[in-house]
Short mmCIF file of C-alpha atoms in Angstrom, two decimals:
data_model
loop_
_atom_site.label_atom_id
_atom_site.label_comp_id
_atom_site.label_asym_id
_atom_site.label_seq_id
_atom_site.Cartn_x
_atom_site.Cartn_y
_atom_site.Cartn_z
CA MET Y 1183 -4.74 9.21 22.56
CA LEU Y 1184 -3.48 5.69 21.89
CA ALA Y 1185 -2.77 3.89 18.61
CA ILE Y 1186 -2.43 0.15 18.06
CA VAL Y 1187 -0.46 -0.78 14.95
CA ALA Y 1188 0.20 -4.13 13.26
CA PRO Y 1189 3.42 -4.99 11.37
CA GLY Y 1190 3.79 -6.45 7.90
CA GLN Y 1191 5.72 -9.23 6.21
CA GLY Y 1192 9.36 -9.57 7.19
CA SER Y 1193 8.69 -8.93 10.87
CA GLN Y 1194 8.36 -12.64 11.68
CA SER Y 1195 11.18 -14.73 13.14
CA PRO Y 1196 11.43 -18.44 14.06
CA GLY Y 1197 9.69 -19.28 17.33
CA PHE Y 1198 8.32 -15.78 17.97
CA LEU Y 1199 4.94 -17.10 19.14
CA ARG Y 1200 6.36 -19.71 21.54
CA PRO Y 1201 6.13 -17.59 24.73
CA TRP Y 1202 2.52 -16.64 23.99
CA LEU Y 1203 1.39 -20.25 24.10
CA GLU Y 1204 2.01 -20.25 27.85
CA LEU Y 1205 -1.09 -18.06 28.27
CA PRO Y 1206 -4.49 -19.73 28.78
CA GLY Y 1207 -6.58 -19.88 25.62
CA VAL Y 1208 -3.87 -18.78 23.19
CA ALA Y 1209 -3.22 -22.22 21.72
CA GLU Y 1210 -6.96 -22.75 21.20
CA HIS Y 1211 -7.33 -19.31 19.60
CA LEU Y 1212 -4.44 -20.01 17.24
CA ALA Y 1213 -5.85 -23.44 16.41
CA ARG Y 1214 -9.16 -21.85 15.33
CA LEU Y 1215 -7.31 -19.44 13.07
CA SER Y 1216 -5.21 -22.32 11.72
CA ASP Y 1217 -8.38 -24.00 10.51
CA ALA Y 1218 -9.37 -20.88 8.58
CA ALA Y 1219 -5.86 -20.51 7.15
CA ASP Y 1220 -5.60 -24.19 6.19
CA LEU Y 1221 -2.12 -24.01 7.77
CA ASP Y 1222 -0.59 -25.24 11.02
CA LEU Y 1223 0.02 -21.80 12.47
CA LEU Y 1224 0.93 -23.32 15.83
CA ALA Y 1225 3.89 -25.07 14.24
CA HIS Y 1226 4.83 -22.13 12.02
CA GLY Y 1227 4.85 -19.77 14.99
CA THR Y 1228 6.89 -22.03 17.24
CA THR Y 1229 9.02 -24.64 15.44
CA SER Y 1230 9.18 -23.82 11.71
CA ASP Y 1231 12.52 -22.54 10.43
CA ALA Y 1232 13.23 -19.15 8.84
CA ASP Y 1233 12.95 -20.40 5.26
CA THR Y 1234 9.55 -21.95 5.91
CA ILE Y 1235 8.00 -18.84 7.45
CA ARG Y 1236 9.58 -16.61 4.79
CA ASP Y 1237 7.26 -18.22 2.22
CA THR Y 1238 4.70 -15.54 1.39
CA ALA Y 1239 1.80 -17.99 1.58
CA VAL Y 1240 2.85 -18.89 5.13
CA ALA Y 1241 4.19 -15.58 6.41
CA GLN Y 1242 1.11 -13.47 5.75
CA PRO Y 1243 -1.50 -15.62 7.55
CA LEU Y 1244 0.99 -16.18 10.37
CA ILE Y 1245 1.56 -12.46 10.92
CA VAL Y 1246 -2.13 -11.56 10.87
CA ALA Y 1247 -3.04 -14.46 13.16
CA ALA Y 1248 -0.26 -13.49 15.56
CA GLY Y 1249 -1.54 -9.94 15.80
CA LEU Y 1250 -5.09 -11.06 16.48
CA VAL Y 1251 -4.02 -13.62 19.08
CA VAL Y 1252 -1.82 -11.12 20.90
CA LEU Y 1253 -4.55 -8.47 20.83
CA GLY Y 1254 -6.88 -11.07 22.31
CA ALA Y 1255 -4.36 -11.72 25.07
CA VAL Y 1256 -4.37 -8.04 25.99
CA VAL Y 1257 -8.14 -8.13 26.47
CA THR Y 1258 -8.90 -10.14 29.62
CA PRO Y 1259 -12.20 -10.10 31.53
CA ASP Y 1260 -10.81 -7.98 34.36
CA THR Y 1261 -9.14 -5.44 32.06
CA ARG Y 1262 -11.60 -5.45 29.17
CA ARG Y 1263 -12.81 -1.89 29.65
CA ALA Y 1264 -9.31 -0.42 29.98
CA ALA Y 1265 -7.79 -2.56 27.24
CA ALA Y 1266 -10.60 -1.65 24.87
CA GLY Y 1267 -9.53 1.97 24.85
CA ALA Y 1268 -7.46 2.35 21.68
CA ASP Y 1269 -8.40 5.46 19.67
CA VAL Y 1270 -6.88 4.56 16.31
CA LEU Y 1271 -5.72 1.44 14.45
CA ALA Y 1272 -3.36 1.04 11.51
CA GLY Y 1273 -1.30 -1.69 9.87
CA HIS Y 1274 1.72 -1.83 7.60
CA SER Y 1275 1.00 -3.73 4.38
CA VAL Y 1276 -0.64 -7.05 5.35
CA GLY Y 1277 -0.89 -5.72 8.90
CA GLU Y 1278 -3.78 -3.57 7.70
CA ILE Y 1279 -5.89 -6.73 7.59
CA THR Y 1280 -5.10 -7.25 11.29
CA ALA Y 1281 -6.08 -3.66 12.03
CA ALA Y 1282 -9.29 -3.90 9.99
CA ALA Y 1283 -10.41 -7.05 11.81
CA ALA Y 1284 -9.61 -5.43 15.17
CA ALA Y 1285 -11.70 -2.43 14.12
CA GLY Y 1286 -14.68 -4.69 13.44
CA ALA Y 1287 -14.70 -4.52 9.65
CA PHE Y 1288 -15.02 -8.33 9.50
CA PRO Y 1289 -14.65 -11.31 11.87
CA GLU Y 1290 -11.26 -12.85 12.58
CA GLU Y 1291 -11.92 -16.00 10.57
CA GLU Y 1292 -12.83 -13.97 7.49
CA ALA Y 1293 -9.67 -11.92 7.97
CA ILE Y 1294 -7.64 -15.13 7.92
CA VAL Y 1295 -9.38 -16.39 4.77
CA LEU Y 1296 -8.69 -13.02 3.13
CA VAL Y 1297 -5.00 -13.05 4.07
CA ARG Y 1298 -4.70 -16.72 3.10
CA GLU Y 1299 -5.83 -15.89 -0.43
CA ARG Y 1300 -3.70 -12.73 -0.44
CA GLY Y 1301 -0.60 -14.72 0.46
CA ARG Y 1302 -1.30 -17.46 -2.06
CA GLY Y 1303 -2.05 -14.95 -4.80
CA MET Y 1304 1.09 -12.92 -4.17
CA ALA Y 1305 3.22 -16.07 -4.04
CA ALA Y 1306 1.79 -17.17 -7.39
CA ALA Y 1307 2.35 -13.71 -8.91
CA SER Y 1308 5.93 -13.70 -7.63
CA ALA Y 1309 6.60 -16.99 -9.40
CA LEU Y 1310 5.80 -15.48 -12.81
CA ALA Y 1311 9.04 -13.48 -13.00
CA PRO Y 1312 12.22 -13.04 -10.90
CA THR Y 1313 11.44 -9.92 -8.87
CA GLY Y 1314 12.33 -8.64 -5.42
CA MET Y 1315 12.71 -5.71 -3.05
CA SER Y 1316 15.59 -3.76 -1.49
CA ALA Y 1317 15.62 -1.19 1.29
CA VAL Y 1318 17.30 2.10 0.44
CA VAL Y 1319 18.46 3.65 3.70
CA GLY Y 1320 19.78 7.21 3.88
CA GLY Y 1321 20.63 9.56 1.04
CA ASP Y 1322 18.81 12.64 -0.17
CA PRO Y 1323 15.12 11.77 -0.76
CA GLU Y 1324 15.04 13.48 -4.15
CA GLU Y 1325 18.20 11.70 -5.27
CA VAL Y 1326 16.82 8.37 -4.08
CA ARG Y 1327 13.58 8.97 -5.98
CA ALA Y 1328 15.52 9.89 -9.12
CA ALA Y 1329 17.69 6.78 -8.86
CA LEU Y 1330 14.65 4.54 -8.59
CA GLU Y 1331 13.09 6.17 -11.63
CA THR Y 1332 16.33 5.78 -13.59
CA HIS Y 1333 16.32 2.04 -12.99
CA GLY Y 1334 12.57 1.60 -13.55
CA LEU Y 1335 11.95 0.66 -9.91
CA THR Y 1336 8.91 1.42 -7.76
CA ALA Y 1337 9.06 2.99 -4.31
CA ALA Y 1338 6.87 0.20 -2.93
CA ASN Y 1339 7.16 1.21 0.74
CA MET Y 1340 7.71 4.79 1.81
CA ASN Y 1341 8.45 4.07 5.45
CA SER Y 1342 10.04 7.36 6.48
CA ALA Y 1343 12.10 10.17 5.00
CA GLY Y 1344 15.23 8.07 5.36
CA GLN Y 1345 13.90 4.63 4.41
CA VAL Y 1346 12.37 3.63 1.08
CA VAL Y 1347 11.84 0.10 -0.19
CA ALA Y 1348 12.49 -0.29 -3.91
CA ALA Y 1349 10.78 -3.07 -5.86
CA GLY Y 1350 11.18 -4.44 -9.36
CA THR Y 1351 13.03 -7.08 -11.33
CA LEU Y 1352 16.19 -8.59 -9.92
CA GLU Y 1353 18.16 -7.00 -12.77
CA GLN Y 1354 16.82 -3.56 -11.88
CA LEU Y 1355 17.65 -4.06 -8.22
CA ALA Y 1356 21.16 -5.26 -9.06
CA ALA Y 1357 21.72 -2.13 -11.13
CA LEU Y 1358 20.61 0.05 -8.23
CA ALA Y 1359 22.95 -1.78 -5.85
CA ALA Y 1360 25.83 -1.30 -8.27
CA ALA Y 1361 25.22 2.45 -8.46
CA PRO Y 1362 23.44 3.52 -5.24
CA PRO Y 1363 22.44 7.12 -4.52
CA ALA Y 1364 25.03 9.16 -2.65
CA ARG Y 1365 25.20 8.41 1.09
CA ALA Y 1366 22.61 5.64 0.75
CA ARG Y 1367 22.81 1.91 1.42
CA VAL Y 1368 20.91 -0.62 -0.67
CA ILE Y 1369 19.95 -3.70 1.37
CA PRO Y 1370 18.30 -6.68 -0.39
CA LEU Y 1371 15.24 -7.96 1.47
CA GLN Y 1372 14.35 -11.61 1.96
CA VAL Y 1373 11.02 -11.52 0.15
CA ALA Y 1374 9.74 -13.54 -2.77
CA GLY Y 1375 8.77 -10.77 -5.15
CA ALA Y 1376 8.07 -7.14 -5.96
CA PHE Y 1377 5.15 -6.57 -3.60
CA HIS Y 1378 3.01 -3.44 -3.90
CA THR Y 1379 3.84 -3.00 -7.59
CA GLU Y 1380 2.20 -3.82 -10.91
CA HIS Y 1381 3.87 -7.24 -10.72
CA MET Y 1382 1.19 -8.19 -8.16
CA GLN Y 1383 -1.79 -7.46 -10.43
CA PRO Y 1384 -2.74 -11.17 -10.76
CA ALA Y 1385 -3.07 -11.30 -6.95
CA VAL Y 1386 -5.32 -8.23 -6.99
CA GLU Y 1387 -7.70 -9.96 -9.39
CA ARG Y 1388 -7.79 -13.08 -7.20
CA LEU Y 1389 -8.47 -11.06 -4.06
CA ALA Y 1390 -11.14 -8.93 -5.73
CA ALA Y 1391 -13.12 -12.06 -6.58
CA LEU Y 1392 -13.10 -13.13 -2.92
CA ALA Y 1393 -13.93 -9.63 -1.66
CA ARG Y 1394 -17.15 -9.54 -3.66
CA SER Y 1395 -18.53 -12.36 -1.51
CA MET Y 1396 -17.50 -10.88 1.86
CA GLU Y 1397 -19.83 -9.09 4.25
CA VAL Y 1398 -18.17 -6.07 5.82
CA HIS Y 1399 -19.03 -3.58 8.54
CA ASP Y 1400 -18.07 0.01 9.18
CA PRO Y 1401 -15.07 0.31 11.55
CA HIS Y 1402 -16.10 1.15 15.12
CA VAL Y 1403 -12.84 3.00 15.77
CA THR Y 1404 -10.64 5.23 13.61
CA LEU Y 1405 -8.88 3.02 11.06
CA LEU Y 1406 -6.12 4.48 8.91
CA SER Y 1407 -5.30 3.30 5.38
CA ASN Y 1408 -1.63 2.83 4.58
CA ALA Y 1409 -2.32 3.97 1.02
CA ASP Y 1410 -2.39 7.62 2.10
CA GLY Y 1411 -2.75 7.74 5.88
CA ALA Y 1412 -6.43 8.72 5.64
CA ALA Y 1413 -9.14 7.45 7.96
CA VAL Y 1414 -11.51 4.99 6.28
CA ALA Y 1415 -15.17 5.41 7.23
CA THR Y 1416 -17.02 2.49 5.61
CA GLY Y 1417 -16.48 -1.24 5.56
CA ARG Y 1418 -16.72 -1.42 1.78
CA GLU Y 1419 -13.98 1.18 1.39
CA VAL Y 1420 -11.84 -0.76 3.88
CA LEU Y 1421 -12.16 -3.88 1.74
CA ASP Y 1422 -11.61 -2.04 -1.55
CA ARG Y 1423 -8.42 -0.49 -0.20
CA LEU Y 1424 -7.18 -3.83 1.13
CA VAL Y 1425 -7.58 -5.34 -2.33
CA GLY Y 1426 -5.96 -2.42 -4.11
CA GLN Y 1427 -2.97 -2.10 -1.77
CA VAL Y 1428 -1.53 -5.40 -3.01
CA SER Y 1429 -0.27 -3.61 -6.16
CA ARG Y 1430 0.02 -0.08 -4.74
CA PRO Y 1431 2.78 1.48 -2.63
CA VAL Y 1432 2.54 1.51 1.16
CA ARG Y 1433 2.77 5.06 2.54
CA TRP Y 1434 3.65 4.41 6.15
CA ASP Y 1435 5.27 7.82 6.26
CA LEU Y 1436 1.86 9.41 5.66
CA THR Y 1437 0.27 7.08 8.20
CA MET Y 1438 2.71 8.27 10.87
CA ARG Y 1439 2.04 11.86 9.84
CA THR Y 1440 -1.67 11.30 10.45
CA LEU Y 1441 -0.93 9.74 13.85
CA ALA Y 1442 1.02 12.84 14.77
CA GLU Y 1443 -1.73 15.16 13.49
CA LEU Y 1444 -4.35 13.26 15.49
CA GLY Y 1445 -2.32 13.90 18.64
CA VAL Y 1446 -1.42 10.30 19.46
CA THR Y 1447 0.44 10.14 22.77
CA ALA Y 1448 1.11 6.39 22.94
CA LEU Y 1449 1.59 3.60 20.40
CA VAL Y 1450 1.54 -0.18 20.90
CA GLU Y 1451 2.82 -2.46 18.13
CA LEU Y 1452 1.37 -5.96 18.07
CA ALA Y 1453 3.62 -9.01 17.69
CA PRO Y 1454 5.79 -9.76 15.81
CA ALA Y 1455 6.75 -6.31 17.03
CA GLY Y 1456 9.72 -4.00 16.66
CA THR Y 1457 9.81 -2.68 13.10
CA LEU Y 1458 7.09 -0.05 13.41
CA VAL Y 1459 8.24 1.09 16.84
CA GLY Y 1460 11.70 1.56 15.33
CA LEU Y 1461 10.25 3.87 12.68
CA ALA Y 1462 8.13 5.70 15.23
CA LYS Y 1463 11.15 6.44 17.41
CA ARG Y 1464 12.47 8.66 14.62
CA GLU Y 1465 9.19 10.18 13.49
CA LEU Y 1466 6.89 10.42 16.54
CA LYS Y 1467 8.92 12.29 19.11
CA GLY Y 1468 7.52 12.37 22.63
CA VAL Y 1469 5.12 9.48 22.04
CA GLU Y 1470 5.27 6.55 24.48
CA LEU Y 1471 6.07 3.41 22.48
CA LEU Y 1472 5.79 -0.31 23.16
CA ALA Y 1473 6.79 -3.26 21.00
CA LEU Y 1474 4.52 -6.01 22.32
CA LYS Y 1475 6.91 -8.93 21.84
CA THR Y 1476 6.19 -11.35 24.72
CA PRO Y 1477 3.67 -11.76 27.54
CA ASP Y 1478 6.14 -9.92 29.78
CA ASP Y 1479 5.00 -6.75 27.95
CA LEU Y 1480 1.28 -7.23 28.69
CA ASP Y 1481 1.17 -5.26 31.94
CA THR Y 1482 2.77 -2.27 30.22
CA ALA Y 1483 0.36 -2.56 27.28
CA ARG Y 1484 -2.67 -2.62 29.58
CA ARG Y 1485 -1.35 0.31 31.58
CA MET Y 1486 -0.83 2.31 28.36
CA LEU Y 1487 -4.32 1.46 27.14
CA SER Y 1488 -5.77 2.55 30.46
CA GLU Y 1489 -3.78 5.79 30.73
CA HIS Y 1490 -3.79 6.94 27.09
CA GLY Y 1491 -6.78 5.20 25.53
CA ALA Y 1492 -10.35 6.28 24.96
CA ASP Y 1493 -13.39 5.27 26.95
CA GLY Y 1494 -13.71 1.48 26.67
CA SER Y 1495 -17.27 1.72 25.38
CA ALA Y 1496 -16.00 2.21 21.82
CA GLY Y 1497 -12.52 0.75 21.87
CA ALA Y 1498 -10.49 -1.00 19.20
CA ALA Y 1499 -9.89 -4.19 21.09
CA ARG Y 1500 -13.59 -4.96 21.72
CA PRO Y 1501 -14.49 -8.10 19.74
CA HIS Y 1502 -16.93 -7.76 16.86
CA PRO Y 1503 -20.42 -8.98 17.81
CA GLN Y 1504 -20.01 -11.94 15.45
CA GLU Y 1505 -16.84 -13.07 17.21
CA ASP Y 1506 -16.37 -14.95 20.48
CA PRO Y 1507 -14.18 -13.14 23.02
CA LEU Y 1508 -11.00 -14.98 23.90
#
């Protein structure tokens, strides 16, 4: 059983898409998504500097577009049946939009419009007050939870037993850093605000207005929600959860638990890859893992899809009928 997962914000780095542009059709695919994003994703994925692609309104469309383009590169005419064999899809934070589009909940262009408005809304919400996020690595989980409660912080990302991302005002985060839980490190993250907390409520309202006009479809492969790790059966529930997750914590720990319970034997992380494979190394013992970072990794990805994936007749990488194959 094979899972394809998509990373969230913070996974991007300058020039990470440059090697992918050497593949036929990738530049054209990215250009189409750039039109939907109203951004030059070609430039942002190849030449823009770290500060530029750290901007929430840029980073989120860039990450989702990158995942869709790389997934499209895996699916070639001669490997379509094998590459279409993923059993389950999931995404961390904004990566869940990538996963939902890959599962057929909506076409790629609508996914990019959705993430464009998500990024703009979260950037605007972040500008209302000085907020941020810090990773808390190590320490006793109960002591970490108590420390966050003491300082009025939210556990915005529960990534694993040993990694929690705290979110709140900069004053609250500074207080946590000054008095960290025993045996824990507090690492400030380069993000614009307190994502996945009540501070993002204005973005939820903006996204909800857009969602009401979107046509959605039921996923044609198992799609997990990062709210609780549960499989989502209907397109409307997919969209409702995507809207709500903007101000709710990400439970990637529960998502990995579900992957283990389902019996996943292999996991491929779409570009910009590395973060989720790093977490899986600690939590999913015995599972074959691949961070799909450059085209050099494509042969391994296709081999894993062929060996571990489901029958290609119902696979995750098959384009939605409303989309053109790459």
